[in-house]
Amino acid sequence: MNKRNKTLKQLISFLNASPTPFHAVQQMTSCLVESGYKVLNEEDSWQLEAGGRYVVTRNDSSIIAWKMPQDRSLSESGFRMLGAHTDSPCLRVKPNPEVHKHGYYQLGVEVYGGVLLAPWFDRDLSLAGRVSFINDEGELVSALINFESPIAVIPSLAIHLDREANSGRAINAQTFLPPLLGQSDKKPDFRALLKVQLEKSGESVSRVLDYELSLYDTQSAALIGLEQEFLASARLDNLLSCFMGLEALLESDSGEGALLVCTDHEEVGSMSAAGAQGPMLEQLFERLQPDAESRSRMLARSMMISADNAHGIHPNFADKHDANHGPILNQGPVIKINANQRYATSDITSSKFRMLAALDSVPVQEFVVRSDMGCGSTIGPITSAEIGVKTLDIGVPQLAMHSIRELAGTEDLVNTIRVFNRFFELKQV
Ligand SMILES: [Zn+2]
């Protein structure tokens, strides 16, 4: 199998195995450990070595992996940093979720982030996330859970019962979305269901207390198109960037400081202990370089690439883009620019990226939102403002952002990994 196909195969299994940020972080951690990274615990005191490779997680849903420079101090080497987010818009199970109507067992769900709701109907859904419980020894513990098989569905209302269905029907998140889990004569007990599922995977469970569980589509990620030009999957925004950053880091082989940070809660604003607006990265830097002057020198010699997917131009809705800034799938990674700092790109950081891309003849595109439309944002400006490091906002173009099944270009992935790899191997940023 050639390298391109091997990468796509690995990506597809990563996407399938990562239905939640918890699972994504678990997947990434095991890849890093396999490649010789050492897991550190934030509660312990650390002994770091020159050239050492380390990984730390927070809330099981955010992760930082980094390489210490081999021959220089951190304040001389700085960090080549790449940031992405582990979360994606989805439907979360409510704390008291049981709904029992007309003999159907349904779940109350809460909308997490900016979900495109319509594509969630008529999908073969499953449930995954983290559950906290008391075990047989009376200890409070938590474990990841994944039902894997399709156990839920949100059926559409037949068009015969709603003749307006194709002309812009609004979706009421409270009443339209509770999925069907089955049929039952008596009032269902969701925590009892979780207990059985946990016990199947070998846990001893006395009582389930709480959980963070999301619904997800069980359909596998797939290559689509006559020439398999496209990759279709849930959570491409932004597991794609997590994967590309991880691949590039694992392949990089310079003795300089390099760091990958993938945080949770971006889709809801990043304001949390584990989110990009929280102190996780800054606290890491304080541990690595306790002296303030050395830390400032290190950051001045560092650069961050904030990687998050960009809006490709949709041929059926082309007027949603500025005519000169409509990125096309498979025509290269997209530099995102916004005069109002919704993206953190500067001419200096974008030029650096163009230079790196040119080394492998990778084409580069640009995105600027239409001047009469509002602009999205990323962890780029947040991180840049928090730690004061020069930053670039970039991403592969995609369609159907925040749908349960998004679409990206296979060529872009392979190309972007090459540029990220060049970045991680830079002598100086
Ligand atoms: Zn995103």
Coordinates of C-alpha atoms and ligand atoms in Angstrom, one line a residue:
M1 CA 0.0 0.0 0.0
N2 CA 1.5 3.4 -0.9
K3 CA 1.9 6.1 1.7
R4 CA -1.1 8.1 0.6
N5 CA -3.5 5.2 0.9
K6 CA -2.0 4.1 4.2
T7 CA -2.5 7.6 5.6
L8 CA -6.2 7.7 4.4
K9 CA -6.8 4.2 5.9
Q10 CA -5.3 5.3 9.3
L11 CA -7.4 8.5 9.1
I12 CA -10.6 6.6 8.5
S13 CA -10.0 4.3 11.4
F14 CA -9.1 7.3 13.7
L15 CA -12.4 9.0 12.7
N16 CA -14.5 5.8 13.3
A17 CA -12.8 5.2 16.7
S18 CA -13.3 8.8 17.9
P19 CA -17.0 9.4 18.3
T20 CA -16.3 11.8 21.2
P21 CA -13.4 14.1 22.3
F22 CA -12.7 11.5 25.1
H23 CA -12.2 8.8 22.5
A24 CA -10.2 11.1 20.2
V25 CA -7.8 11.9 23.0
Q26 CA -7.5 8.2 23.9
Q27 CA -6.7 7.3 20.3
M28 CA -4.1 10.1 20.0
T29 CA -2.5 9.2 23.3
S30 CA -2.0 5.6 22.3
C31 CA -0.5 6.6 18.9
L32 CA 1.9 8.9 20.8
V33 CA 2.8 6.2 23.4
E34 CA 3.5 3.7 20.6
S35 CA 5.9 6.2 19.1
G36 CA 7.8 6.6 22.3
Y37 CA 6.0 9.5 24.0
K38 CA 5.8 9.3 27.7
V39 CA 2.5 10.1 29.4
L40 CA 2.9 12.6 32.3
N41 CA 0.3 13.4 34.9
E42 CA -0.4 17.0 35.8
E43 CA -0.6 16.0 39.5
D44 CA 3.0 14.8 39.6
S45 CA 6.3 16.6 39.6
W46 CA 8.2 16.1 36.3
Q47 CA 11.8 15.3 35.4
L48 CA 12.1 16.3 31.7
E49 CA 15.1 15.4 29.5
A50 CA 16.7 17.1 26.5
G51 CA 15.1 15.5 23.4
G52 CA 12.4 13.9 25.6
R53 CA 8.9 13.4 24.1
Y54 CA 5.9 13.8 26.4
V55 CA 2.1 13.9 26.5
V56 CA -0.3 15.3 29.0
T57 CA -4.1 15.3 29.0
R58 CA -6.8 17.2 30.9
N59 CA -10.4 16.2 31.5
D60 CA -9.6 13.2 29.2
S61 CA -10.7 15.5 26.4
S62 CA -7.8 17.9 25.7
I63 CA -4.2 16.8 25.0
I64 CA -0.8 18.4 24.6
A65 CA 2.1 16.4 23.1
W66 CA 5.6 17.9 22.8
K67 CA 9.2 17.3 22.1
M68 CA 11.9 19.0 24.1
P69 CA 14.8 20.4 22.0
Q70 CA 17.8 18.1 21.8
D71 CA 20.8 20.5 21.9
R72 CA 19.4 23.9 22.7
S73 CA 17.5 25.3 25.7
L74 CA 13.7 26.0 25.1
S75 CA 14.4 29.7 25.2
E76 CA 16.8 29.3 22.3
S77 CA 14.7 26.8 20.3
G78 CA 11.2 28.0 21.0
F79 CA 8.2 25.8 20.0
R80 CA 6.8 25.0 16.6
M81 CA 3.2 24.7 17.8
L82 CA 0.1 23.3 16.1
G83 CA -3.3 23.7 17.6
A84 CA -6.7 22.1 16.8
H85 CA -9.9 21.1 18.7
T86 CA -11.2 17.7 19.6
D87 CA -14.9 18.5 19.9
S88 CA -17.6 18.6 17.3
P89 CA -21.2 19.8 17.3
C90 CA -23.5 17.0 18.4
L91 CA -26.5 15.9 20.5
R92 CA -25.8 15.3 24.2
V93 CA -27.9 13.1 26.5
K94 CA -29.7 15.1 29.3
P95 CA -29.2 14.2 33.0
N96 CA -32.7 12.8 33.4
P97 CA -33.2 11.6 29.8
E98 CA -35.9 9.0 30.0
V99 CA -39.0 9.9 27.9
H100 CA -41.8 7.3 27.7
K101 CA -44.5 8.1 25.2
H102 CA -46.9 5.8 23.3
G103 CA -44.8 2.8 24.4
Y104 CA -41.6 4.2 23.0
Y105 CA -38.4 4.6 25.0
Q106 CA -36.8 7.9 24.0
L107 CA -34.0 10.1 25.3
G108 CA -34.0 13.8 26.0
V109 CA -31.1 15.5 24.2
E110 CA -29.3 18.8 24.4
V111 CA -27.7 20.5 21.4
Y112 CA -23.9 20.9 21.8
G113 CA -22.5 23.7 19.6
G114 CA -23.8 24.9 16.2
V115 CA -25.3 21.6 15.0
L116 CA -26.8 21.5 11.5
L117 CA -29.9 19.6 12.7
A118 CA -31.6 18.4 9.5
P119 CA -29.0 15.7 8.7
W120 CA -29.4 14.0 12.0
F121 CA -32.8 12.6 11.0
D122 CA -33.1 9.0 9.8
R123 CA -29.5 8.0 10.7
D124 CA -28.4 4.8 12.5
L125 CA -27.2 6.4 15.7
S126 CA -25.2 5.1 18.6
L127 CA -24.0 6.5 22.0
A128 CA -20.6 7.1 23.4
G129 CA -18.8 9.2 26.0
R130 CA -17.7 9.0 29.6
V131 CA -19.5 7.6 32.6
S132 CA -18.8 8.1 36.3
F133 CA -19.8 5.4 38.7
I134 CA -19.2 3.8 42.1
N135 CA -17.5 0.4 41.6
D136 CA -17.8 -2.7 43.8
E137 CA -15.0 -1.4 46.0
G138 CA -17.0 1.7 46.8
E139 CA -14.7 4.0 44.8
L140 CA -15.8 6.7 42.4
V141 CA -14.3 6.0 39.0
S142 CA -15.0 6.9 35.4
A143 CA -14.7 5.0 32.1
L144 CA -15.2 5.6 28.5
I145 CA -18.1 3.9 26.9
N146 CA -19.2 3.2 23.3
F147 CA -22.3 1.2 22.4
E148 CA -20.9 0.9 18.8
S149 CA -24.0 -0.7 17.4
P150 CA -26.9 1.5 16.1
I151 CA -29.3 1.7 19.1
A152 CA -31.1 4.9 18.3
V153 CA -32.8 6.8 15.5
I154 CA -34.6 10.2 15.0
P155 CA -37.3 9.4 12.4
S156 CA -38.5 12.2 10.1
L157 CA -42.1 13.1 10.0
A158 CA -43.7 11.8 6.8
I159 CA -44.2 14.5 4.1
H160 CA -47.9 13.6 4.0
L161 CA -48.2 14.8 7.5
D162 CA -46.3 18.1 6.8
R163 CA -46.7 19.4 3.3
E164 CA -44.4 22.3 4.1
A165 CA -41.5 20.0 4.9
N166 CA -39.5 21.0 1.8
S167 CA -40.1 24.7 2.0
G168 CA -38.2 25.6 5.1
R169 CA -39.6 23.9 8.1
A170 CA -38.0 25.0 11.3
I171 CA -36.6 22.3 13.6
N172 CA -37.6 22.6 17.3
A173 CA -34.7 21.2 19.2
Q174 CA -36.8 20.3 22.3
T175 CA -39.6 18.5 20.6
F176 CA -38.3 17.1 17.3
L177 CA -35.0 15.6 18.4
P178 CA -35.5 13.0 21.1
P179 CA -34.4 9.7 19.5
L180 CA -36.2 6.4 19.7
L181 CA -34.2 3.7 21.6
G182 CA -36.9 1.0 21.5
Q183 CA -40.3 0.1 22.9
S184 CA -41.0 -0.7 26.5
D185 CA -44.1 -1.4 28.7
K186 CA -42.6 0.2 31.8
K187 CA -40.7 3.4 32.4
P188 CA -37.2 2.9 31.2
D189 CA -34.1 3.5 33.4
F190 CA -31.1 4.9 31.4
R191 CA -28.6 4.5 34.2
A192 CA -29.4 0.8 34.4
L193 CA -28.7 0.5 30.7
L194 CA -25.3 2.2 31.2
K195 CA -24.5 -0.2 34.1
V196 CA -25.2 -3.2 31.9
Q197 CA -23.0 -1.8 29.1
L198 CA -20.1 -1.0 31.4
E199 CA -20.3 -4.5 32.9
K200 CA -20.1 -6.0 29.4
S201 CA -16.7 -4.3 29.0
G202 CA -15.5 -5.7 32.3
E203 CA -16.2 -2.9 34.8
S204 CA -17.6 -3.7 38.2
V205 CA -20.4 -1.2 38.7
S206 CA -22.4 -0.7 41.9
R207 CA -24.2 2.5 40.8
V208 CA -23.9 4.9 37.8
L209 CA -23.9 8.5 38.9
D210 CA -23.3 10.8 36.0
Y211 CA -22.1 10.9 32.4
E212 CA -21.3 13.0 29.3
L213 CA -22.7 11.1 26.4
S214 CA -23.3 12.0 22.8
L215 CA -25.2 10.5 20.0
Y216 CA -23.2 9.7 16.8
D217 CA -23.7 8.3 13.4
T218 CA -22.5 4.7 13.1
Q219 CA -21.9 5.0 9.3
S220 CA -18.1 4.6 8.7
A221 CA -16.1 7.4 7.2
A222 CA -15.6 6.7 3.5
L223 CA -13.8 7.7 0.3
I224 CA -16.4 9.1 -2.2
G225 CA -16.4 10.3 -5.8
L226 CA -15.5 8.7 -9.2
E227 CA -11.8 9.0 -8.4
Q228 CA -12.3 8.9 -4.6
E229 CA -11.6 12.6 -4.5
F230 CA -13.6 13.1 -1.4
L231 CA -13.6 11.9 2.2
A232 CA -17.1 11.8 3.9
S233 CA -17.3 11.5 7.7
A234 CA -18.7 13.0 10.8
R235 CA -16.5 15.2 12.9
L236 CA -14.1 16.2 10.1
D237 CA -14.2 19.6 11.8
N238 CA -11.9 19.2 13.6
L239 CA -10.6 15.7 14.0
L240 CA -9.1 16.1 10.6
S241 CA -6.7 18.8 11.9
C242 CA -6.0 16.7 15.1
F243 CA -5.0 13.8 12.8
M244 CA -2.9 15.8 10.4
G245 CA -1.1 17.5 13.3
L246 CA -0.4 14.2 15.0
E247 CA 0.8 12.6 11.8
A248 CA 3.1 15.5 11.1
L249 CA 4.5 15.6 14.6
L250 CA 5.1 11.8 14.7
E251 CA 6.9 12.0 11.4
S252 CA 9.0 15.0 12.3
D253 CA 12.6 14.3 13.2
S254 CA 14.4 17.5 14.1
G255 CA 16.0 18.2 17.4
E256 CA 13.9 21.4 18.0
G257 CA 11.0 22.1 20.3
A258 CA 7.7 21.0 18.8
L259 CA 4.2 20.9 20.3
L260 CA 0.7 19.7 19.4
V261 CA -2.3 21.0 21.4
C262 CA -5.8 19.7 20.8
T263 CA -8.4 21.2 23.1
D264 CA -12.1 20.5 23.9
H265 CA -15.0 23.0 24.0
E266 CA -14.1 25.0 20.9
E267 CA -17.6 24.6 19.5
V268 CA -19.0 26.3 22.6
G269 CA -16.5 29.1 22.9
S270 CA -13.3 27.4 24.4
M271 CA -14.0 28.9 27.9
S272 CA -13.3 26.0 30.2
A273 CA -10.4 24.5 32.3
A274 CA -9.6 22.2 29.3
G275 CA -10.5 24.7 26.6
A276 CA -8.2 26.9 24.5
Q277 CA -9.3 29.9 26.6
G278 CA -8.4 28.1 29.8
P279 CA -4.9 28.0 31.3
M280 CA -3.8 24.5 30.2
L281 CA -1.1 25.6 27.7
E282 CA 0.1 28.5 29.7
Q283 CA 0.4 26.3 32.8
L284 CA 2.5 23.9 30.8
F285 CA 4.8 26.7 29.7
E286 CA 5.2 27.8 33.3
R287 CA 6.3 24.3 34.3
L288 CA 8.7 24.0 31.3
Q289 CA 10.2 27.5 31.8
P290 CA 9.5 28.7 35.3
D291 CA 11.7 31.8 34.8
A292 CA 9.6 34.6 33.3
E293 CA 12.3 36.0 31.1
S294 CA 13.3 32.6 29.6
R295 CA 9.6 31.9 29.0
S296 CA 9.1 35.2 27.2
R297 CA 12.2 34.4 25.1
M298 CA 10.9 30.9 24.3
L299 CA 7.5 32.3 23.2
A300 CA 9.1 35.1 21.1
R301 CA 10.9 32.3 19.2
S302 CA 7.7 30.2 18.8
M303 CA 4.9 30.1 16.3
M304 CA 1.4 28.6 16.4
I305 CA -0.5 27.1 13.5
S306 CA -4.1 27.0 14.4
A307 CA -5.6 24.3 12.2
D308 CA -9.3 24.2 11.7
N309 CA -11.3 23.4 8.5
A310 CA -12.2 26.2 6.1
H311 CA -15.4 26.7 4.1
G312 CA -14.9 25.5 0.6
I313 CA -17.1 27.1 -2.1
H314 CA -20.2 25.1 -2.6
P315 CA -21.1 25.0 -6.3
N316 CA -24.8 25.2 -5.6
F317 CA -24.4 28.2 -3.3
A318 CA -21.4 30.0 -4.8
D319 CA -22.7 33.4 -3.9
K320 CA -22.0 32.7 -0.3
H321 CA -18.3 33.4 -1.0
D322 CA -16.3 36.4 -2.1
A323 CA -15.6 35.8 -5.8
N324 CA -11.8 35.9 -5.2
H325 CA -11.8 33.9 -2.1
G326 CA -13.7 30.6 -2.7
P327 CA -11.4 27.7 -1.8
I328 CA -12.0 24.5 -3.8
L329 CA -11.6 21.0 -2.4
N330 CA -8.3 19.4 -3.3
Q331 CA -6.7 22.6 -4.4
G332 CA -4.7 23.0 -1.2
P333 CA -4.8 24.2 2.4
V334 CA -6.5 27.5 3.0
I335 CA -5.0 30.5 4.8
K336 CA -7.8 32.2 6.7
I337 CA -7.6 36.0 7.0
N338 CA -9.9 38.5 8.8
A339 CA -9.2 42.2 9.3
N340 CA -11.1 42.1 12.6
Q341 CA -8.9 39.4 14.1
R342 CA -11.5 36.7 14.0
Y343 CA -8.5 34.8 12.5
A344 CA -5.0 35.4 14.0
T345 CA -3.1 35.2 10.6
S346 CA -0.7 38.0 9.9
D347 CA 1.2 38.6 6.6
I348 CA 4.3 37.4 8.4
T349 CA 2.8 34.0 9.5
S350 CA 1.0 33.5 6.2
S351 CA 4.2 34.1 4.2
K352 CA 6.0 31.6 6.3
F353 CA 3.3 29.0 5.5
R354 CA 3.5 29.8 1.7
M355 CA 7.2 29.4 1.8
L356 CA 6.9 26.0 3.5
A357 CA 4.2 24.8 1.1
A358 CA 6.3 25.8 -1.9
L359 CA 9.1 23.5 -0.8
D360 CA 6.8 20.5 -1.7
S361 CA 4.9 22.4 -4.5
V362 CA 1.7 22.3 -2.4
P363 CA -0.9 24.8 -3.7
V364 CA -2.3 27.3 -1.1
Q365 CA -5.7 29.0 -1.2
E366 CA -7.1 32.0 0.8
F367 CA -10.4 32.6 2.6
V368 CA -11.8 35.9 3.5
V369 CA -15.5 36.0 4.4
R370 CA -17.8 38.2 2.2
S371 CA -17.8 41.8 3.5
D372 CA -21.5 41.7 4.1
M373 CA -21.4 38.5 6.2
G374 CA -20.2 37.7 9.7
C375 CA -17.0 35.7 10.2
G376 CA -16.5 32.5 12.3
S377 CA -13.5 32.1 14.5
T378 CA -11.1 29.5 15.8
I379 CA -8.7 28.8 18.7
G380 CA -6.2 30.9 16.8
P381 CA -7.0 34.4 18.1
I382 CA -7.8 32.9 21.6
T383 CA -4.4 31.2 21.9
S384 CA -2.6 34.1 20.3
A385 CA -4.1 36.6 22.8
E386 CA -3.6 34.3 25.8
I387 CA 0.1 33.5 25.3
G388 CA 1.2 36.2 22.9
V389 CA 2.6 34.0 20.2
K390 CA 2.6 34.7 16.5
T391 CA -0.2 32.7 14.9
L392 CA -1.5 31.5 11.6
D393 CA -5.0 30.3 10.9
I394 CA -5.3 27.6 8.4
G395 CA -7.4 24.6 7.4
V396 CA -8.3 22.3 4.7
P397 CA -11.4 23.3 2.8
Q398 CA -14.6 21.3 3.4
L399 CA -18.3 21.3 2.6
A400 CA -21.2 20.7 4.9
M401 CA -19.5 22.0 8.0
H402 CA -21.3 20.9 11.2
S403 CA -23.4 18.4 9.4
I404 CA -23.4 14.8 10.8
R405 CA -21.6 13.9 7.6
E406 CA -19.1 16.4 6.3
L407 CA -17.0 16.4 3.1
A408 CA -13.3 17.2 2.5
G409 CA -10.8 16.5 -0.3
T410 CA -8.3 13.6 0.1
E411 CA -5.5 15.4 -1.8
D412 CA -5.6 18.3 0.7
L413 CA -5.1 16.0 3.7
V414 CA -1.9 14.4 2.3
N415 CA -0.6 17.8 1.2
T416 CA -1.3 19.6 4.4
I417 CA 0.4 16.9 6.5
R418 CA 3.6 17.5 4.4
V419 CA 3.5 21.3 5.1
F420 CA 2.9 20.7 8.8
N421 CA 5.8 18.3 8.8
R422 CA 8.1 21.0 7.3
F423 CA 6.9 23.4 9.9
F424 CA 7.7 21.0 12.8
E425 CA 11.2 20.6 11.3
L426 CA 12.0 24.3 11.0
K427 CA 15.3 25.3 12.5
Q428 CA 13.9 28.8 13.3
V429 CA 10.3 30.1 13.2
Ligands
ZN1 ZN -13.8 23.7 14.0

